[in-house]
PDB file of N, CA and C in Angstrom:
ATOM      1  N   UNK G   1       1.182  -1.667   1.136  1.00 46.00           N
ATOM      2  CA  UNK G   1       1.896  -1.538   0.162  1.00 46.00           C
ATOM      3  C   UNK G   1       2.395  -3.509  -0.567  1.00 46.00           C
ATOM      4  N   UNK G   2       1.922  -3.674  -1.656  1.00 48.00           N
ATOM      5  CA  UNK G   2       2.328  -4.324  -2.115  1.00 48.00           C
ATOM      6  C   UNK G   2       3.201  -5.247  -1.847  1.00 48.00           C
ATOM      7  N   UNK G   3       3.445  -7.063  -1.777  1.00 49.00           N
ATOM      8  CA  UNK G   3       4.399  -7.614  -2.192  1.00 49.00           C
ATOM      9  C   UNK G   3       4.606  -8.323  -3.272  1.00 49.00           C
ATOM     10  N   UNK G   4       4.407  -7.881  -4.227  1.00 52.00           N
ATOM     11  CA  UNK G   4       5.254  -7.717  -5.374  1.00 52.00           C
ATOM     12  C   UNK G   4       5.434  -6.761  -6.243  1.00 52.00           C
ATOM     13  N   UNK G   5       6.523  -7.012  -7.038  1.00 54.00           N
ATOM     14  CA  UNK G   5       7.494  -6.007  -7.626  1.00 54.00           C
ATOM     15  C   UNK G   5       6.964  -5.356  -8.798  1.00 54.00           C
ATOM     16  N   UNK G   6       7.416  -5.166  -9.587  1.00 54.00           N
ATOM     17  CA  UNK G   6       7.308  -4.326 -10.671  1.00 54.00           C
ATOM     18  C   UNK G   6       6.871  -5.224 -11.360  1.00 54.00           C
ATOM     19  N   UNK G   7       7.456  -6.475 -11.840  1.00 58.00           N
ATOM     20  CA  UNK G   7       6.980  -7.424 -12.558  1.00 58.00           C
ATOM     21  C   UNK G   7       5.792  -8.310 -12.249  1.00 58.00           C
ATOM     22  N   UNK G   8       5.241  -7.740 -11.412  1.00 60.00           N
ATOM     23  CA  UNK G   8       4.040  -9.071 -10.649  1.00 60.00           C
ATOM     24  C   UNK G   8       5.147  -9.987 -10.047  1.00 60.00           C
ATOM     25  N   UNK G   9       5.844 -10.372  -9.577  1.00 63.00           N
ATOM     26  CA  UNK G   9       6.348 -11.643  -8.939  1.00 63.00           C
ATOM     27  C   UNK G   9       6.506 -11.067  -7.519  1.00 63.00           C
ATOM     28  N   UNK G  10       6.654 -11.931  -6.171  1.00 64.00           N
ATOM     29  CA  UNK G  10       6.688 -11.986  -5.029  1.00 64.00           C
ATOM     30  C   UNK G  10       7.992 -11.957  -4.653  1.00 64.00           C
ATOM     31  N   UNK G  11       7.933 -10.299  -4.100  1.00 63.00           N
ATOM     32  CA  UNK G  11       9.609 -10.156  -3.496  1.00 63.00           C
ATOM     33  C   UNK G  11      10.151 -10.937  -2.823  1.00 63.00           C
ATOM     34  N   UNK G  12      11.086 -10.997  -2.816  1.00 74.00           N
ATOM     35  CA  UNK G  12      12.306 -12.284  -2.084  1.00 74.00           C
ATOM     36  C   UNK G  12      11.824 -11.429  -0.445  1.00 74.00           C
ATOM     37  N   UNK G  13      11.848 -12.698   0.571  1.00 78.00           N
ATOM     38  CA  UNK G  13      11.768 -12.083   1.898  1.00 78.00           C
ATOM     39  C   UNK G  13      12.577 -10.994   2.200  1.00 78.00           C
ATOM     40  N   UNK G  14      14.236 -10.959   1.980  1.00 77.00           N
ATOM     41  CA  UNK G  14      15.216 -10.164   2.060  1.00 77.00           C
ATOM     42  C   UNK G  14      15.161  -8.396   1.856  1.00 77.00           C
ATOM     43  N   UNK G  15      14.457  -8.524   0.560  1.00 79.00           N
ATOM     44  CA  UNK G  15      14.194  -7.505  -0.351  1.00 79.00           C
ATOM     45  C   UNK G  15      13.114  -7.147   0.408  1.00 79.00           C
ATOM     46  N   UNK G  16      11.936  -7.750   1.088  1.00 81.00           N
ATOM     47  CA  UNK G  16      10.769  -6.969   1.440  1.00 81.00           C
ATOM     48  C   UNK G  16      11.517  -6.411   3.104  1.00 81.00           C
ATOM     49  N   UNK G  17      12.179  -7.110   3.832  1.00 83.00           N
ATOM     50  CA  UNK G  17      12.584  -6.928   4.897  1.00 83.00           C
ATOM     51  C   UNK G  17      13.650  -5.232   4.736  1.00 83.00           C
ATOM     52  N   UNK G  18      14.463  -5.403   3.863  1.00 83.00           N
ATOM     53  CA  UNK G  18      15.567  -4.508   3.463  1.00 83.00           C
ATOM     54  C   UNK G  18      14.366  -2.723   2.702  1.00 83.00           C
ATOM     55  N   UNK G  19      12.860  -3.312   2.531  1.00 90.00           N
ATOM     56  CA  UNK G  19      12.269  -2.216   2.244  1.00 90.00           C
ATOM     57  C   UNK G  19      11.343  -1.345   3.564  1.00 90.00           C
ATOM     58  N   UNK G  20      10.772  -2.706   4.123  1.00 92.00           N
ATOM     59  CA  UNK G  20       9.926  -2.094   5.178  1.00 92.00           C
ATOM     60  C   UNK G  20      10.615  -1.755   7.082  1.00 92.00           C
ATOM     61  N   UNK G  21      11.835  -2.214   6.875  1.00 93.00           N
ATOM     62  CA  UNK G  21      12.659  -1.666   7.795  1.00 93.00           C
ATOM     63  C   UNK G  21      13.056  -0.480   7.978  1.00 93.00           C
ATOM     64  N   UNK G  22      13.436   0.131   6.690  1.00 94.00           N
ATOM     65  CA  UNK G  22      13.721   1.919   6.354  1.00 94.00           C
ATOM     66  C   UNK G  22      12.684   2.720   6.651  1.00 94.00           C
ATOM     67  N   UNK G  23      11.695   2.061   5.963  1.00 95.00           N
ATOM     68  CA  UNK G  23       9.827   2.856   6.071  1.00 95.00           C
ATOM     69  C   UNK G  23       9.651   2.720   7.702  1.00 95.00           C
ATOM     70  N   UNK G  24       9.832   1.847   8.428  1.00 95.00           N
ATOM     71  CA  UNK G  24       9.113   1.751   9.680  1.00 95.00           C
ATOM     72  C   UNK G  24       9.924   2.905  10.403  1.00 95.00           C
ATOM     73  N   UNK G  25      11.613   3.193   9.812  1.00 96.00           N
ATOM     74  CA  UNK G  25      12.230   4.304  10.930  1.00 96.00           C
ATOM     75  C   UNK G  25      12.157   5.359  10.416  1.00 96.00           C
ATOM     76  N   UNK G  26      11.916   5.705   8.863  1.00 96.00           N
ATOM     77  CA  UNK G  26      12.016   6.913   8.698  1.00 96.00           C
ATOM     78  C   UNK G  26      10.265   7.457   9.070  1.00 96.00           C
ATOM     79  N   UNK G  27       9.684   6.525   9.429  1.00 96.00           N
ATOM     80  CA  UNK G  27       8.190   7.035   9.527  1.00 96.00           C
ATOM     81  C   UNK G  27       8.916   7.499  11.172  1.00 96.00           C
ATOM     82  N   UNK G  28       9.152   6.931  12.082  1.00 96.00           N
ATOM     83  CA  UNK G  28       9.599   7.599  13.399  1.00 96.00           C
ATOM     84  C   UNK G  28      10.556   8.274  13.183  1.00 96.00           C
ATOM     85  N   UNK G  29      11.944   8.372  12.629  1.00 96.00           N
ATOM     86  CA  UNK G  29      12.346   9.469  12.511  1.00 96.00           C
ATOM     87  C   UNK G  29      11.513  10.875  12.107  1.00 96.00           C
ATOM     88  N   UNK G  30      10.948  11.136  10.924  1.00 96.00           N
ATOM     89  CA  UNK G  30       9.798  12.040  10.169  1.00 96.00           C
ATOM     90  C   UNK G  30       9.305  12.744  11.421  1.00 96.00           C
ATOM     91  N   UNK G  31       8.470  11.817  12.250  1.00 94.00           N
ATOM     92  CA  UNK G  31       7.833  11.810  13.343  1.00 94.00           C
ATOM     93  C   UNK G  31       8.397  12.773  14.614  1.00 94.00           C
ATOM     94  N   UNK G  32       9.539  12.382  14.648  1.00 96.00           N
ATOM     95  CA  UNK G  32      10.236  13.033  15.609  1.00 96.00           C
ATOM     96  C   UNK G  32      10.983  14.066  15.446  1.00 96.00           C
ATOM     97  N   UNK G  33      11.567  13.994  13.938  1.00 96.00           N
ATOM     98  CA  UNK G  33      12.413  15.044  13.814  1.00 96.00           C
ATOM     99  C   UNK G  33      11.800  16.176  12.323  1.00 96.00           C
ATOM    100  N   UNK G  34      11.183  15.480  11.851  1.00 95.00           N
ATOM    101  CA  UNK G  34      10.682  16.608  10.894  1.00 95.00           C
ATOM    102  C   UNK G  34      10.451  15.717   9.269  1.00 95.00           C
ATOM    103  N   UNK G  35      10.385  15.906   8.228  1.00 94.00           N
ATOM    104  CA  UNK G  35      10.497  15.714   7.043  1.00 94.00           C
ATOM    105  C   UNK G  35      12.218  15.702   6.432  1.00 94.00           C
ATOM    106  N   UNK G  36      12.873  16.691   7.107  1.00 95.00           N
ATOM    107  CA  UNK G  36      14.425  17.073   7.113  1.00 95.00           C
ATOM    108  C   UNK G  36      15.186  16.106   7.853  1.00 95.00           C
ATOM    109  N   UNK G  37      14.600  14.973   8.345  1.00 95.00           N
ATOM    110  CA  UNK G  37      15.157  14.043   9.339  1.00 95.00           C
ATOM    111  C   UNK G  37      16.906  13.276   8.027  1.00 95.00           C
ATOM    112  N   UNK G  38      17.795  12.793   8.963  1.00 96.00           N
ATOM    113  CA  UNK G  38      18.867  12.450   8.255  1.00 96.00           C
ATOM    114  C   UNK G  38      18.709  11.049   7.760  1.00 96.00           C
ATOM    115  N   UNK G  39      18.593  10.953   6.316  1.00 96.00           N
ATOM    116  CA  UNK G  39      17.991   9.614   5.753  1.00 96.00           C
ATOM    117  C   UNK G  39      19.747   8.704   6.018  1.00 96.00           C
ATOM    118  N   UNK G  40      20.680   9.302   6.446  1.00 96.00           N
ATOM    119  CA  UNK G  40      21.761   8.319   6.803  1.00 96.00           C
ATOM    120  C   UNK G  40      21.434   7.889   7.872  1.00 96.00           C
ATOM    121  N   UNK G  41      21.082   8.290   9.222  1.00 96.00           N
ATOM    122  CA  UNK G  41      20.169   7.742  10.333  1.00 96.00           C
ATOM    123  C   UNK G  41      18.773   6.595  10.640  1.00 96.00           C
ATOM    124  N   UNK G  42      18.207   6.749   9.600  1.00 97.00           N
ATOM    125  CA  UNK G  42      16.972   6.616   9.168  1.00 97.00           C
ATOM    126  C   UNK G  42      18.055   5.090   8.948  1.00 97.00           C
ATOM    127  N   UNK G  43      18.341   5.037   7.674  1.00 96.00           N
ATOM    128  CA  UNK G  43      19.575   3.951   7.249  1.00 96.00           C
ATOM    129  C   UNK G  43      20.210   3.117   8.234  1.00 96.00           C
ATOM    130  N   UNK G  44      20.925   3.510   9.204  1.00 96.00           N
ATOM    131  CA  UNK G  44      21.736   2.852   9.987  1.00 96.00           C
ATOM    132  C   UNK G  44      20.827   2.346  11.094  1.00 96.00           C
ATOM    133  N   UNK G  45      19.699   2.837  11.731  1.00 96.00           N
ATOM    134  CA  UNK G  45      18.914   2.464  12.384  1.00 96.00           C
ATOM    135  C   UNK G  45      18.125   1.113  11.908  1.00 96.00           C
ATOM    136  N   UNK G  46      18.047   1.386  10.281  1.00 95.00           N
ATOM    137  CA  UNK G  46      17.155   0.662   9.964  1.00 95.00           C
ATOM    138  C   UNK G  46      17.685  -0.944   9.482  1.00 95.00           C
ATOM    139  N   UNK G  47      19.106  -0.688   9.870  1.00 95.00           N
ATOM    140  CA  UNK G  47      19.868  -2.029   9.794  1.00 95.00           C
ATOM    141  C   UNK G  47      20.323  -2.051   8.267  1.00 95.00           C
ATOM    142  N   UNK G  48      20.324  -1.274   7.559  1.00 94.00           N
ATOM    143  CA  UNK G  48      20.396  -1.280   6.058  1.00 94.00           C
ATOM    144  C   UNK G  48      21.329   0.376   6.175  1.00 94.00           C
ATOM    145  N   UNK G  49      22.333  -0.411   4.671  1.00 94.00           N
ATOM    146  CA  UNK G  49      23.148   0.776   4.237  1.00 94.00           C
ATOM    147  C   UNK G  49      22.458   1.943   3.274  1.00 94.00           C
ATOM    148  N   UNK G  50      23.504   3.167   3.278  1.00 95.00           N
ATOM    149  CA  UNK G  50      22.508   3.926   2.997  1.00 95.00           C
ATOM    150  C   UNK G  50      22.178   3.746   1.190  1.00 95.00           C
ATOM    151  N   UNK G  51      22.858   3.132   0.869  1.00 95.00           N
ATOM    152  CA  UNK G  51      22.776   2.272  -0.911  1.00 95.00           C
ATOM    153  C   UNK G  51      21.672   1.634  -0.848  1.00 95.00           C
ATOM    154  N   UNK G  52      21.116   0.988   0.046  1.00 94.00           N
ATOM    155  CA  UNK G  52      19.867  -0.287   0.035  1.00 94.00           C
ATOM    156  C   UNK G  52      18.779   0.968   0.160  1.00 94.00           C
ATOM    157  N   UNK G  53      18.970   1.942   1.298  1.00 95.00           N
ATOM    158  CA  UNK G  53      17.842   3.055   0.955  1.00 95.00           C
ATOM    159  C   UNK G  53      17.587   3.744   0.052  1.00 95.00           C
ATOM    160  N   UNK G  54      18.694   3.915  -0.933  1.00 95.00           N
ATOM    161  CA  UNK G  54      18.045   4.741  -2.085  1.00 95.00           C
ATOM    162  C   UNK G  54      18.236   4.185  -3.174  1.00 95.00           C
ATOM    163  N   UNK G  55      17.923   2.720  -2.921  1.00 94.00           N
ATOM    164  CA  UNK G  55      17.890   1.662  -4.089  1.00 94.00           C
ATOM    165  C   UNK G  55      16.315   1.432  -4.086  1.00 94.00           C
ATOM    166  N   UNK G  56      15.462   1.394  -3.058  1.00 94.00           N
ATOM    167  CA  UNK G  56      14.086   1.254  -2.853  1.00 94.00           C
ATOM    168  C   UNK G  56      13.651   2.694  -3.157  1.00 94.00           C
ATOM    169  N   UNK G  57      14.263   3.810  -2.578  1.00 96.00           N
ATOM    170  CA  UNK G  57      13.689   4.971  -2.210  1.00 96.00           C
ATOM    171  C   UNK G  57      14.756   5.884  -2.770  1.00 96.00           C
ATOM    172  N   UNK G  58      14.556   6.368  -4.144  1.00 97.00           N
ATOM    173  CA  UNK G  58      16.069   7.485  -4.841  1.00 97.00           C
ATOM    174  C   UNK G  58      15.857   8.953  -4.224  1.00 97.00           C
ATOM    175  N   UNK G  59      14.490   8.985  -3.493  1.00 97.00           N
ATOM    176  CA  UNK G  59      14.577  10.269  -3.167  1.00 97.00           C
ATOM    177  C   UNK G  59      14.135  10.492  -1.857  1.00 97.00           C
ATOM    178  N   UNK G  60      14.308  11.820  -1.160  1.00 97.00           N
ATOM    179  CA  UNK G  60      13.378  11.423   0.195  1.00 97.00           C
ATOM    180  C   UNK G  60      11.880  11.628  -0.264  1.00 97.00           C
ATOM    181  N   UNK G  61      11.797  12.453  -1.445  1.00 97.00           N
ATOM    182  CA  UNK G  61      10.132  12.508  -1.836  1.00 97.00           C
ATOM    183  C   UNK G  61       9.542  11.127  -1.514  1.00 97.00           C
ATOM    184  N   UNK G  62      10.123  10.480  -2.037  1.00 97.00           N
ATOM    185  CA  UNK G  62       9.842   8.779  -2.569  1.00 97.00           C
ATOM    186  C   UNK G  62      10.011   7.762  -0.873  1.00 97.00           C
ATOM    187  N   UNK G  63      10.180   8.396  -0.432  1.00 97.00           N
ATOM    188  CA  UNK G  63      10.222   7.587   1.004  1.00 97.00           C
ATOM    189  C   UNK G  63       9.114   8.149   2.045  1.00 97.00           C
ATOM    190  N   UNK G  64       9.046   9.684   1.904  1.00 97.00           N
ATOM    191  CA  UNK G  64       8.006  10.163   2.511  1.00 97.00           C
ATOM    192  C   UNK G  64       6.698  10.001   1.701  1.00 97.00           C
ATOM    193  N   UNK G  65       6.547   9.699   0.548  1.00 97.00           N
ATOM    194  CA  UNK G  65       5.331   9.336  -0.102  1.00 97.00           C
ATOM    195  C   UNK G  65       5.357   7.556   0.358  1.00 97.00           C
ATOM    196  N   UNK G  66       6.103   7.304   0.556  1.00 97.00           N
ATOM    197  CA  UNK G  66       5.864   5.737   0.609  1.00 97.00           C
ATOM    198  C   UNK G  66       5.673   5.303   2.308  1.00 97.00           C
ATOM    199  N   UNK G  67       5.910   6.338   2.965  1.00 97.00           N
ATOM    200  CA  UNK G  67       5.481   6.397   4.744  1.00 97.00           C
ATOM    201  C   UNK G  67       4.198   6.647   4.461  1.00 97.00           C
ATOM    202  N   UNK G  68       3.969   7.675   4.102  1.00 96.00           N
ATOM    203  CA  UNK G  68       2.636   8.226   3.813  1.00 96.00           C
ATOM    204  C   UNK G  68       1.193   7.304   3.062  1.00 96.00           C
ATOM    205  N   UNK G  69       1.704   6.545   2.356  1.00 96.00           N
ATOM    206  CA  UNK G  69       1.321   5.632   2.025  1.00 96.00           C
ATOM    207  C   UNK G  69       1.109   4.311   2.702  1.00 96.00           C
ATOM    208  N   UNK G  70       2.317   4.104   3.531  1.00 95.00           N
ATOM    209  CA  UNK G  70       1.629   2.895   4.492  1.00 95.00           C
ATOM    210  C   UNK G  70       1.025   3.226   5.341  1.00 95.00           C
ATOM    211  N   UNK G  71       1.050   4.359   5.960  1.00 94.00           N
ATOM    212  CA  UNK G  71       0.344   4.622   7.012  1.00 94.00           C
ATOM    213  C   UNK G  71      -1.255   4.972   6.870  1.00 94.00           C
ATOM    214  N   UNK G  72      -1.119   5.325   5.292  1.00 96.00           N
ATOM    215  CA  UNK G  72      -2.825   5.443   5.026  1.00 96.00           C
ATOM    216  C   UNK G  72      -3.494   4.026   5.060  1.00 96.00           C
ATOM    217  N   UNK G  73      -2.534   2.837   4.148  1.00 95.00           N
ATOM    218  CA  UNK G  73      -2.964   1.824   4.370  1.00 95.00           C
ATOM    219  C   UNK G  73      -3.230   1.393   5.801  1.00 95.00           C
ATOM    220  N   UNK G  74      -2.485   1.828   6.654  1.00 94.00           N
ATOM    221  CA  UNK G  74      -3.163   1.257   7.810  1.00 94.00           C
ATOM    222  C   UNK G  74      -3.846   1.547   8.608  1.00 94.00           C
ATOM    223  N   UNK G  75      -4.375   2.911   8.339  1.00 95.00           N
ATOM    224  CA  UNK G  75      -5.661   3.499   8.621  1.00 95.00           C
ATOM    225  C   UNK G  75      -6.685   3.624   8.550  1.00 95.00           C
ATOM    226  N   UNK G  76      -6.747   2.802   6.938  1.00 95.00           N
ATOM    227  CA  UNK G  76      -7.922   2.148   6.009  1.00 95.00           C
ATOM    228  C   UNK G  76      -8.091   0.783   6.802  1.00 95.00           C
ATOM    229  N   UNK G  77      -6.976  -0.144   7.150  1.00 94.00           N
ATOM    230  CA  UNK G  77      -7.375  -1.138   7.718  1.00 94.00           C
ATOM    231  C   UNK G  77      -7.486  -1.527   9.259  1.00 94.00           C
ATOM    232  N   UNK G  78      -7.370  -0.564   9.864  1.00 93.00           N
ATOM    233  CA  UNK G  78      -7.750  -0.025  11.359  1.00 93.00           C
ATOM    234  C   UNK G  78      -9.096  -0.005  11.583  1.00 93.00           C
ATOM    235  N   UNK G  79      -9.580   1.001  10.205  1.00 92.00           N
ATOM    236  CA  UNK G  79     -10.891   1.644  10.354  1.00 92.00           C
ATOM    237  C   UNK G  79     -12.139   0.361   9.972  1.00 92.00           C
ATOM    238  N   UNK G  80     -11.748  -0.806   8.932  1.00 90.00           N
ATOM    239  CA  UNK G  80     -12.649  -1.695   8.774  1.00 90.00           C
ATOM    240  C   UNK G  80     -12.423  -2.578  10.098  1.00 90.00           C
ATOM    241  N   UNK G  81     -11.551  -3.111  10.358  1.00 90.00           N
ATOM    242  CA  UNK G  81     -11.307  -3.597  11.896  1.00 90.00           C
ATOM    243  C   UNK G  81     -12.004  -3.035  12.768  1.00 90.00           C
ATOM    244  N   UNK G  82     -12.146  -1.749  13.202  1.00 90.00           N
ATOM    245  CA  UNK G  82     -13.181  -1.178  13.891  1.00 90.00           C
ATOM    246  C   UNK G  82     -14.480  -1.646  13.794  1.00 90.00           C
ATOM    247  N   UNK G  83     -14.738  -1.119  12.108  1.00 88.00           N
ATOM    248  CA  UNK G  83     -16.113  -0.989  11.983  1.00 88.00           C
ATOM    249  C   UNK G  83     -17.000  -2.345  11.706  1.00 88.00           C
ATOM    250  N   UNK G  84     -15.927  -3.567  12.046  1.00 83.00           N
ATOM    251  CA  UNK G  84     -16.514  -4.927  11.881  1.00 83.00           C
ATOM    252  C   UNK G  84     -16.677  -5.423  13.352  1.00 83.00           C
ATOM    253  N   UNK G  85     -15.961  -5.000  14.122  1.00 79.00           N
ATOM    254  CA  UNK G  85     -16.215  -4.761  16.000  1.00 79.00           C
ATOM    255  C   UNK G  85     -17.387  -4.205  16.859  1.00 79.00           C
ATOM    256  N   UNK G  86     -17.658  -3.379  15.589  1.00 72.00           N
ATOM    257  CA  UNK G  86     -18.332  -2.002  16.590  1.00 72.00           C
ATOM    258  C   UNK G  86     -20.366  -3.164  16.262  1.00 72.00           C
ATOM    259  N   UNK G  87     -20.721  -3.131  17.484  1.00 68.00           N
ATOM    260  CA  UNK G  87     -22.430  -3.553  17.342  1.00 68.00           C
ATOM    261  C   UNK G  87     -23.036  -2.189  16.979  1.00 68.00           C
ATOM    262  N   UNK G  88     -24.342  -3.004  16.181  1.00 69.00           N
ATOM    263  CA  UNK G  88     -25.014  -1.766  15.811  1.00 69.00           C
ATOM    264  C   UNK G  88     -25.858  -1.179  17.024  1.00 69.00           C
ATOM    265  N   UNK G  89     -26.249  -0.178  16.897  1.00 70.00           N
ATOM    266  CA  UNK G  89     -27.089   0.610  17.998  1.00 70.00           C
ATOM    267  C   UNK G  89     -28.284  -0.495  18.256  1.00 70.00           C
ATOM    268  N   UNK G  90     -28.548  -0.133  19.412  1.00 70.00           N
ATOM    269  CA  UNK G  90     -29.968  -1.030  20.039  1.00 70.00           C
ATOM    270  C   UNK G  90     -30.968  -0.006  20.025  1.00 70.00           C
ATOM    271  N   UNK G  91     -32.229  -0.517  19.647  1.00 73.00           N
ATOM    272  CA  UNK G  91     -33.364  -0.042  19.503  1.00 73.00           C
ATOM    273  C   UNK G  91     -34.095  -0.260  20.708  1.00 73.00           C
ATOM    274  N   UNK G  92     -34.498   1.016  21.150  1.00 67.00           N
ATOM    275  CA  UNK G  92     -35.351   1.190  22.658  1.00 67.00           C
ATOM    276  C   UNK G  92     -36.850   1.042  22.229  1.00 67.00           C
ATOM    277  N   UNK G  93     -37.126   0.523  23.428  1.00 65.00           N
ATOM    278  CA  UNK G  93     -38.781   0.583  23.268  1.00 65.00           C
ATOM    279  C   UNK G  93     -39.498   1.773  24.033  1.00 65.00           C
ATOM    280  N   UNK G  94     -40.542   1.422  24.394  1.00 64.00           N
ATOM    281  CA  UNK G  94     -40.956   2.829  25.138  1.00 64.00           C
ATOM    282  C   UNK G  94     -39.943   3.440  26.114  1.00 64.00           C
ATOM    283  N   UNK G  95     -40.169   4.337  26.768  1.00 61.00           N
ATOM    284  CA  UNK G  95     -39.795   4.770  28.221  1.00 61.00           C
ATOM    285  C   UNK G  95     -37.889   4.694  28.123  1.00 61.00           C
ATOM    286  N   UNK G  96     -37.333   4.089  27.103  1.00 62.00           N
ATOM    287  CA  UNK G  96     -36.324   4.271  26.770  1.00 62.00           C
ATOM    288  C   UNK G  96     -34.912   5.305  26.982  1.00 62.00           C
ATOM    289  N   UNK G  97     -34.210   5.992  27.583  1.00 60.00           N
ATOM    290  CA  UNK G  97     -33.718   7.418  27.909  1.00 60.00           C
ATOM    291  C   UNK G  97     -34.291   7.969  28.697  1.00 60.00           C
ATOM    292  N   UNK G  98     -35.089   7.897  29.766  1.00 55.00           N
ATOM    293  CA  UNK G  98     -35.979   8.623  30.559  1.00 55.00           C
ATOM    294  C   UNK G  98     -35.392   8.077  31.801  1.00 55.00           C
TER     295      UNK G  98
END
């Protein structure tokens, strides 16, 4: 996700942490317990209060959407890194593969 807020300004570091930590914990809780996992437990494990969690993610659906978006961005970045590190296949001369 972007480090910029709604007005296009860079978010303060504490605001970024207060959003990132619940995302990480929500992903862990959703994987372990399903999307019905306790949001209060997510907030507690993330080290934020429920009000902070709900300030960033007003509904369970908003939190789930943010988790899925973050995971999608991570997978795309990983795919790019892997594509950049894979050597193209070598062309064989005569007798290759025998």
